[in-house]
Amino acid sequence: MKRGKKYQEAAKKVDATKLYSIEEVSKLVKETSTVKFDATVEASFNLNVDPKAADQQVRGTLVLPHGNGKTKKVLAITDKVEEAKEAGADFVGGKEMIEKILKENWFEFDVIVATPNMMGEIGKAARTLGPKGLMPNPKTGTVSMDIAKAIKDIKAGKVEYRVDKEANMHVSIARVSFDDKKIADNLKALCEALIKARPASVKGTYIKNAVLHTTMGPAIHFTFEGR
């Protein structure tokens, strides 16, 4: 692949043979951004797991210490309307919101949170919401009796991490405008979460590869304890 001049200049700052520390990579990633806008900082991993095995599904959520710089629009489907509004939900309603999605192809939101008693109604739209990754799920904290906490966590920078069918994982953790300490704090939190999520059946090296990069920027390999 032919790379542009800006990318080539940024890549010269990276030692491809070195595994940087979290502190080092968090500083260097800011210096290797090649675009004028406030680029996303993303951590990518290749795991030594078999995604097809039920006991090796690595998936979870965490609230990043400093958020990831992205503001998500939340649709709350619940009968706790006032509670959801006070918590900061952008859209709130009951089954009429499901009808709006199905009849109007309405998707002006990024995530759905719901109370358990509404899941029967939401299930009617599973074929529409599922492929878009929008189905609420107790495992990701988007189905909860404490609807206010679910909403506040998302607004505070809650992210989901999930291994794909190729055993890779990509998580947006910050923006280039973040100072390097905040990037490091967020990256540490994600790495600690991944270590805790290690399947018991995995032997040997768990995380085979870990890189940090910006939108259109070069990948910077890094290491951390427990991988």
PDB file of C-alpha atoms in Angstrom:
ATOM      1  CA  MET A   1       0.000   0.000   0.000  1.00  0.00           C
ATOM      2  CA  LYS A   2       1.337   3.397  -1.009  1.00  0.00           C
ATOM      3  CA  ARG A   3       1.296   5.814   1.911  1.00  0.00           C
ATOM      4  CA  GLY A   4       1.064   9.606   1.787  1.00  0.00           C
ATOM      5  CA  LYS A   5       3.896  11.944   2.698  1.00  0.00           C
ATOM      6  CA  LYS A   6       2.355  12.885   6.059  1.00  0.00           C
ATOM      7  CA  TYR A   7       1.993   9.230   7.027  1.00  0.00           C
ATOM      8  CA  GLN A   8       5.583   8.484   6.028  1.00  0.00           C
ATOM      9  CA  GLU A   9       6.863  11.399   8.102  1.00  0.00           C
ATOM     10  CA  ALA A  10       4.817  10.247  11.117  1.00  0.00           C
ATOM     11  CA  ALA A  11       6.010   6.659  10.718  1.00  0.00           C
ATOM     12  CA  LYS A  12       9.641   7.815  10.944  1.00  0.00           C
ATOM     13  CA  LYS A  13       8.976   8.778  14.569  1.00  0.00           C
ATOM     14  CA  VAL A  14       8.068   5.167  15.435  1.00  0.00           C
ATOM     15  CA  ASP A  15      10.640   2.450  16.083  1.00  0.00           C
ATOM     16  CA  ALA A  16       8.915  -0.576  14.535  1.00  0.00           C
ATOM     17  CA  THR A  17      11.206  -2.955  16.459  1.00  0.00           C
ATOM     18  CA  LYS A  18      10.352  -1.526  19.870  1.00  0.00           C
ATOM     19  CA  LEU A  19       7.582  -2.344  22.324  1.00  0.00           C
ATOM     20  CA  TYR A  20       6.737   0.968  23.968  1.00  0.00           C
ATOM     21  CA  SER A  21       5.441   1.339  27.503  1.00  0.00           C
ATOM     22  CA  ILE A  22       1.923   2.663  28.040  1.00  0.00           C
ATOM     23  CA  GLU A  23       3.327   6.059  29.056  1.00  0.00           C
ATOM     24  CA  GLU A  24       5.604   6.203  26.005  1.00  0.00           C
ATOM     25  CA  VAL A  25       2.969   5.132  23.491  1.00  0.00           C
ATOM     26  CA  SER A  26       0.409   7.552  24.931  1.00  0.00           C
ATOM     27  CA  LYS A  27       2.772  10.461  24.278  1.00  0.00           C
ATOM     28  CA  LEU A  28       3.990   9.255  20.879  1.00  0.00           C
ATOM     29  CA  VAL A  29       0.508   8.612  19.486  1.00  0.00           C
ATOM     30  CA  LYS A  30      -0.247  12.349  19.746  1.00  0.00           C
ATOM     31  CA  GLU A  31       2.889  13.158  17.747  1.00  0.00           C
ATOM     32  CA  THR A  32       1.967  10.770  14.929  1.00  0.00           C
ATOM     33  CA  SER A  33      -1.490  12.105  14.107  1.00  0.00           C
ATOM     34  CA  THR A  34      -1.542  13.017  10.416  1.00  0.00           C
ATOM     35  CA  VAL A  35      -4.873  14.851  10.156  1.00  0.00           C
ATOM     36  CA  LYS A  36      -6.011  18.380  11.004  1.00  0.00           C
ATOM     37  CA  PHE A  37      -9.145  17.330  12.894  1.00  0.00           C
ATOM     38  CA  ASP A  38      -9.259  15.942  16.441  1.00  0.00           C
ATOM     39  CA  ALA A  39      -8.537  12.338  15.535  1.00  0.00           C
ATOM     40  CA  THR A  40      -9.687   9.294  17.488  1.00  0.00           C
ATOM     41  CA  VAL A  41      -7.083   7.314  19.415  1.00  0.00           C
ATOM     42  CA  GLU A  42      -7.778   3.592  19.118  1.00  0.00           C
ATOM     43  CA  ALA A  43      -6.246   0.564  20.809  1.00  0.00           C
ATOM     44  CA  SER A  44      -6.187  -2.650  18.798  1.00  0.00           C
ATOM     45  CA  PHE A  45      -5.366  -6.136  20.025  1.00  0.00           C
ATOM     46  CA  ASN A  46      -4.931  -9.616  18.593  1.00  0.00           C
ATOM     47  CA  LEU A  47      -5.832 -12.231  21.202  1.00  0.00           C
ATOM     48  CA  ASN A  48      -4.779 -15.843  21.553  1.00  0.00           C
ATOM     49  CA  VAL A  49      -8.381 -17.049  21.802  1.00  0.00           C
ATOM     50  CA  ASP A  50     -10.799 -19.073  19.699  1.00  0.00           C
ATOM     51  CA  PRO A  51     -13.825 -16.796  19.179  1.00  0.00           C
ATOM     52  CA  LYS A  52     -15.912 -19.814  18.150  1.00  0.00           C
ATOM     53  CA  ALA A  53     -15.455 -21.421  21.566  1.00  0.00           C
ATOM     54  CA  ALA A  54     -18.173 -20.454  24.048  1.00  0.00           C
ATOM     55  CA  ASP A  55     -15.680 -20.223  26.917  1.00  0.00           C
ATOM     56  CA  GLN A  56     -13.302 -17.921  25.014  1.00  0.00           C
ATOM     57  CA  GLN A  57     -15.617 -15.036  24.209  1.00  0.00           C
ATOM     58  CA  VAL A  58     -13.889 -11.926  25.495  1.00  0.00           C
ATOM     59  CA  ARG A  59     -16.500  -9.236  25.945  1.00  0.00           C
ATOM     60  CA  GLY A  60     -17.330  -6.586  28.484  1.00  0.00           C
ATOM     61  CA  THR A  61     -17.675  -2.898  29.247  1.00  0.00           C
ATOM     62  CA  LEU A  62     -15.877  -0.322  31.316  1.00  0.00           C
ATOM     63  CA  VAL A  63     -16.186   3.353  32.107  1.00  0.00           C
ATOM     64  CA  LEU A  64     -12.951   4.996  30.977  1.00  0.00           C
ATOM     65  CA  PRO A  65     -11.464   7.335  33.624  1.00  0.00           C
ATOM     66  CA  HIS A  66     -11.622  10.296  31.250  1.00  0.00           C
ATOM     67  CA  GLY A  67     -14.211   9.145  28.713  1.00  0.00           C
ATOM     68  CA  ASN A  68     -13.201   8.699  25.078  1.00  0.00           C
ATOM     69  CA  GLY A  69     -14.214  12.093  23.771  1.00  0.00           C
ATOM     70  CA  LYS A  70     -17.321  10.835  22.035  1.00  0.00           C
ATOM     71  CA  THR A  71     -20.776  11.869  23.179  1.00  0.00           C
ATOM     72  CA  LYS A  72     -23.334   9.142  22.588  1.00  0.00           C
ATOM     73  CA  LYS A  73     -27.019   9.801  22.068  1.00  0.00           C
ATOM     74  CA  VAL A  74     -28.993   7.532  24.376  1.00  0.00           C
ATOM     75  CA  LEU A  75     -32.489   6.170  23.758  1.00  0.00           C
ATOM     76  CA  ALA A  76     -34.086   4.929  26.995  1.00  0.00           C
ATOM     77  CA  ILE A  77     -36.979   2.516  26.594  1.00  0.00           C
ATOM     78  CA  THR A  78     -38.569   2.381  30.006  1.00  0.00           C
ATOM     79  CA  ASP A  79     -41.568   3.259  32.120  1.00  0.00           C
ATOM     80  CA  LYS A  80     -39.219   5.256  34.379  1.00  0.00           C
ATOM     81  CA  VAL A  81     -39.540   8.272  32.113  1.00  0.00           C
ATOM     82  CA  GLU A  82     -38.657  11.100  34.501  1.00  0.00           C
ATOM     83  CA  GLU A  83     -35.763   9.154  36.000  1.00  0.00           C
ATOM     84  CA  ALA A  84     -34.314   8.555  32.534  1.00  0.00           C
ATOM     85  CA  LYS A  85     -34.716  12.195  31.518  1.00  0.00           C
ATOM     86  CA  GLU A  86     -33.026  13.434  34.689  1.00  0.00           C
ATOM     87  CA  ALA A  87     -30.119  11.047  34.069  1.00  0.00           C
ATOM     88  CA  GLY A  88     -29.492  12.638  30.671  1.00  0.00           C
ATOM     89  CA  ALA A  89     -31.183  10.357  28.124  1.00  0.00           C
ATOM     90  CA  ASP A  90     -31.615  12.076  24.761  1.00  0.00           C
ATOM     91  CA  PHE A  91     -34.808  10.199  23.906  1.00  0.00           C
ATOM     92  CA  VAL A  92     -37.194   8.470  26.312  1.00  0.00           C
ATOM     93  CA  GLY A  93     -40.320   6.412  25.783  1.00  0.00           C
ATOM     94  CA  GLY A  94     -41.963   3.005  25.778  1.00  0.00           C
ATOM     95  CA  LYS A  95     -43.170   0.719  23.022  1.00  0.00           C
ATOM     96  CA  GLU A  96     -43.989   3.734  20.839  1.00  0.00           C
ATOM     97  CA  MET A  97     -40.220   4.201  20.377  1.00  0.00           C
ATOM     98  CA  ILE A  98     -39.956   0.675  18.990  1.00  0.00           C
ATOM     99  CA  GLU A  99     -42.807   1.411  16.595  1.00  0.00           C
ATOM    100  CA  LYS A 100     -41.022   4.588  15.494  1.00  0.00           C
ATOM    101  CA  ILE A 101     -37.867   2.598  14.725  1.00  0.00           C
ATOM    102  CA  LEU A 102     -39.740  -0.050  12.753  1.00  0.00           C
ATOM    103  CA  LYS A 103     -42.162   2.204  10.889  1.00  0.00           C
ATOM    104  CA  GLU A 104     -39.962   5.228  10.268  1.00  0.00           C
ATOM    105  CA  ASN A 105     -36.540   3.548  10.104  1.00  0.00           C
ATOM    106  CA  TRP A 106     -35.514   5.966  12.851  1.00  0.00           C
ATOM    107  CA  PHE A 107     -31.962   5.675  14.159  1.00  0.00           C
ATOM    108  CA  GLU A 108     -31.005   9.082  15.542  1.00  0.00           C
ATOM    109  CA  PHE A 109     -29.348   7.480  18.580  1.00  0.00           C
ATOM    110  CA  ASP A 110     -26.171   5.532  19.314  1.00  0.00           C
ATOM    111  CA  VAL A 111     -27.255   3.181  22.095  1.00  0.00           C
ATOM    112  CA  ILE A 112     -30.439   1.837  23.657  1.00  0.00           C
ATOM    113  CA  VAL A 113     -30.841   1.270  27.386  1.00  0.00           C
ATOM    114  CA  ALA A 114     -33.914  -0.408  28.821  1.00  0.00           C
ATOM    115  CA  THR A 115     -35.515  -1.721  31.960  1.00  0.00           C
ATOM    116  CA  PRO A 116     -36.114  -5.512  31.970  1.00  0.00           C
ATOM    117  CA  ASN A 117     -39.905  -5.161  31.717  1.00  0.00           C
ATOM    118  CA  MET A 118     -39.531  -3.580  28.261  1.00  0.00           C
ATOM    119  CA  MET A 119     -37.432  -6.335  26.697  1.00  0.00           C
ATOM    120  CA  GLY A 120     -40.501  -8.183  25.431  1.00  0.00           C
ATOM    121  CA  GLU A 121     -41.451  -5.176  23.317  1.00  0.00           C
ATOM    122  CA  ILE A 122     -37.868  -4.575  22.209  1.00  0.00           C
ATOM    123  CA  GLY A 123     -37.611  -8.212  21.155  1.00  0.00           C
ATOM    124  CA  LYS A 124     -40.117  -7.479  18.381  1.00  0.00           C
ATOM    125  CA  ALA A 125     -37.429  -5.349  16.746  1.00  0.00           C
ATOM    126  CA  ALA A 126     -34.559  -7.794  17.313  1.00  0.00           C
ATOM    127  CA  ARG A 127     -34.112  -8.477  13.586  1.00  0.00           C
ATOM    128  CA  THR A 128     -33.734  -4.756  12.978  1.00  0.00           C
ATOM    129  CA  LEU A 129     -31.652  -3.831  16.013  1.00  0.00           C
ATOM    130  CA  GLY A 130     -29.478  -6.946  16.235  1.00  0.00           C
ATOM    131  CA  PRO A 131     -27.501  -6.537  12.975  1.00  0.00           C
ATOM    132  CA  LYS A 132     -26.773  -2.930  13.926  1.00  0.00           C
ATOM    133  CA  GLY A 133     -25.471  -3.947  17.349  1.00  0.00           C
ATOM    134  CA  LEU A 134     -28.216  -1.974  19.085  1.00  0.00           C
ATOM    135  CA  MET A 135     -30.009  -4.688  21.068  1.00  0.00           C
ATOM    136  CA  PRO A 136     -29.830  -3.945  24.805  1.00  0.00           C
ATOM    137  CA  ASN A 137     -28.009  -6.642  26.738  1.00  0.00           C
ATOM    138  CA  PRO A 138     -27.596  -7.227  30.492  1.00  0.00           C
ATOM    139  CA  LYS A 139     -23.955  -8.229  29.872  1.00  0.00           C
ATOM    140  CA  THR A 140     -23.153  -4.757  28.606  1.00  0.00           C
ATOM    141  CA  GLY A 141     -25.178  -2.989  31.273  1.00  0.00           C
ATOM    142  CA  THR A 142     -27.769  -1.665  28.836  1.00  0.00           C
ATOM    143  CA  VAL A 143     -30.580  -3.659  30.460  1.00  0.00           C
ATOM    144  CA  SER A 144     -30.949  -2.605  34.070  1.00  0.00           C
ATOM    145  CA  MET A 145     -33.494  -1.780  36.736  1.00  0.00           C
ATOM    146  CA  ASP A 146     -31.209   1.132  37.616  1.00  0.00           C
ATOM    147  CA  ILE A 147     -31.858   2.965  34.371  1.00  0.00           C
ATOM    148  CA  ALA A 148     -30.311   6.197  35.678  1.00  0.00           C
ATOM    149  CA  LYS A 149     -26.956   4.539  36.369  1.00  0.00           C
ATOM    150  CA  ALA A 150     -26.981   2.827  32.963  1.00  0.00           C
ATOM    151  CA  ILE A 151     -27.498   6.185  31.253  1.00  0.00           C
ATOM    152  CA  LYS A 152     -24.958   8.057  33.379  1.00  0.00           C
ATOM    153  CA  ASP A 153     -22.287   5.394  32.758  1.00  0.00           C
ATOM    154  CA  ILE A 154     -22.705   5.725  29.003  1.00  0.00           C
ATOM    155  CA  LYS A 155     -22.625   9.503  29.164  1.00  0.00           C
ATOM    156  CA  ALA A 156     -19.496   9.314  31.335  1.00  0.00           C
ATOM    157  CA  GLY A 157     -17.580   7.395  28.662  1.00  0.00           C
ATOM    158  CA  LYS A 158     -18.575   3.769  28.974  1.00  0.00           C
ATOM    159  CA  VAL A 159     -17.149   1.666  26.156  1.00  0.00           C
ATOM    160  CA  GLU A 160     -17.687  -1.908  25.060  1.00  0.00           C
ATOM    161  CA  TYR A 161     -14.851  -4.243  24.120  1.00  0.00           C
ATOM    162  CA  ARG A 162     -15.530  -7.419  22.184  1.00  0.00           C
ATOM    163  CA  VAL A 163     -13.338  -9.853  20.291  1.00  0.00           C
ATOM    164  CA  ASP A 164     -14.354 -10.378  16.652  1.00  0.00           C
ATOM    165  CA  LYS A 165     -14.349 -13.600  14.627  1.00  0.00           C
ATOM    166  CA  GLU A 166     -10.673 -13.071  13.736  1.00  0.00           C
ATOM    167  CA  ALA A 167      -9.712 -12.772  17.428  1.00  0.00           C
ATOM    168  CA  ASN A 168      -9.091  -9.037  17.008  1.00  0.00           C
ATOM    169  CA  MET A 169     -10.425  -6.207  19.144  1.00  0.00           C
ATOM    170  CA  HIS A 170     -10.615  -2.463  18.471  1.00  0.00           C
ATOM    171  CA  VAL A 171     -11.581   0.107  21.111  1.00  0.00           C
ATOM    172  CA  SER A 172     -11.684   3.909  20.829  1.00  0.00           C
ATOM    173  CA  ILE A 173     -10.127   5.240  24.022  1.00  0.00           C
ATOM    174  CA  ALA A 174      -9.456   8.959  23.504  1.00  0.00           C
ATOM    175  CA  ARG A 175      -8.964  11.903  21.170  1.00  0.00           C
ATOM    176  CA  VAL A 176      -5.645  13.401  20.089  1.00  0.00           C
ATOM    177  CA  SER A 177      -6.578  16.561  22.020  1.00  0.00           C
ATOM    178  CA  PHE A 178      -6.394  14.610  25.307  1.00  0.00           C
ATOM    179  CA  ASP A 179      -3.153  15.112  27.209  1.00  0.00           C
ATOM    180  CA  ASP A 180      -0.879  12.076  27.267  1.00  0.00           C
ATOM    181  CA  LYS A 181      -1.617  11.282  30.927  1.00  0.00           C
ATOM    182  CA  LYS A 182      -5.345  10.981  30.241  1.00  0.00           C
ATOM    183  CA  ILE A 183      -4.645   8.747  27.249  1.00  0.00           C
ATOM    184  CA  ALA A 184      -2.362   6.617  29.435  1.00  0.00           C
ATOM    185  CA  ASP A 185      -4.970   6.388  32.207  1.00  0.00           C
ATOM    186  CA  ASN A 186      -7.632   5.233  29.748  1.00  0.00           C
ATOM    187  CA  LEU A 187      -5.293   2.744  28.084  1.00  0.00           C
ATOM    188  CA  LYS A 188      -4.258   1.288  31.457  1.00  0.00           C
ATOM    189  CA  ALA A 189      -7.913   0.872  32.437  1.00  0.00           C
ATOM    190  CA  LEU A 190      -8.673  -0.977  29.200  1.00  0.00           C
ATOM    191  CA  CYS A 191      -5.627  -3.240  29.499  1.00  0.00           C
ATOM    192  CA  GLU A 192      -6.506  -4.097  33.099  1.00  0.00           C
ATOM    193  CA  ALA A 193     -10.056  -4.954  32.026  1.00  0.00           C
ATOM    194  CA  LEU A 194      -8.738  -7.240  29.282  1.00  0.00           C
ATOM    195  CA  ILE A 195      -6.443  -9.050  31.694  1.00  0.00           C
ATOM    196  CA  LYS A 196      -9.344  -9.621  34.099  1.00  0.00           C
ATOM    197  CA  ALA A 197     -11.443 -10.939  31.209  1.00  0.00           C
ATOM    198  CA  ARG A 198      -8.843 -13.550  30.241  1.00  0.00           C
ATOM    199  CA  PRO A 199     -10.592 -16.908  29.702  1.00  0.00           C
ATOM    200  CA  ALA A 200      -9.372 -19.600  32.092  1.00  0.00           C
ATOM    201  CA  SER A 201      -8.925 -22.019  29.183  1.00  0.00           C
ATOM    202  CA  VAL A 202      -6.336 -19.836  27.413  1.00  0.00           C
ATOM    203  CA  LYS A 203      -2.790 -21.180  27.797  1.00  0.00           C
ATOM    204  CA  GLY A 204       0.434 -19.294  27.176  1.00  0.00           C
ATOM    205  CA  THR A 205       0.465 -15.791  25.756  1.00  0.00           C
ATOM    206  CA  TYR A 206      -2.961 -14.184  25.947  1.00  0.00           C
ATOM    207  CA  ILE A 207      -2.455 -10.955  24.012  1.00  0.00           C
ATOM    208  CA  LYS A 208      -0.310 -11.639  20.955  1.00  0.00           C
ATOM    209  CA  ASN A 209      -0.238  -8.090  19.636  1.00  0.00           C
ATOM    210  CA  ALA A 210      -1.196  -4.657  20.974  1.00  0.00           C
ATOM    211  CA  VAL A 211      -0.995  -1.364  19.105  1.00  0.00           C
ATOM    212  CA  LEU A 212      -2.163   2.200  19.594  1.00  0.00           C
ATOM    213  CA  HIS A 213      -2.905   4.436  16.634  1.00  0.00           C
ATOM    214  CA  THR A 214      -4.862   7.475  15.525  1.00  0.00           C
ATOM    215  CA  THR A 215      -7.234   7.922  12.607  1.00  0.00           C
ATOM    216  CA  MET A 216      -4.991   7.386   9.552  1.00  0.00           C
ATOM    217  CA  GLY A 217      -1.878   7.332  11.744  1.00  0.00           C
ATOM    218  CA  PRO A 218       0.780   4.583  12.024  1.00  0.00           C
ATOM    219  CA  ALA A 219       0.386   1.697  14.465  1.00  0.00           C
ATOM    220  CA  ILE A 220       2.634   1.840  17.523  1.00  0.00           C
ATOM    221  CA  HIS A 221       3.292  -1.437  19.295  1.00  0.00           C
ATOM    222  CA  PHE A 222       3.191  -1.394  23.071  1.00  0.00           C
ATOM    223  CA  THR A 223       3.411  -3.809  25.975  1.00  0.00           C
ATOM    224  CA  PHE A 224       2.015  -4.027  29.490  1.00  0.00           C
ATOM    225  CA  GLU A 225       2.120  -6.321  32.489  1.00  0.00           C
ATOM    226  CA  GLY A 226       0.043  -9.492  32.313  1.00  0.00           C
ATOM    227  CA  ARG A 227      -0.374  -9.788  28.570  1.00  0.00           C
TER     228      ARG A 227
END
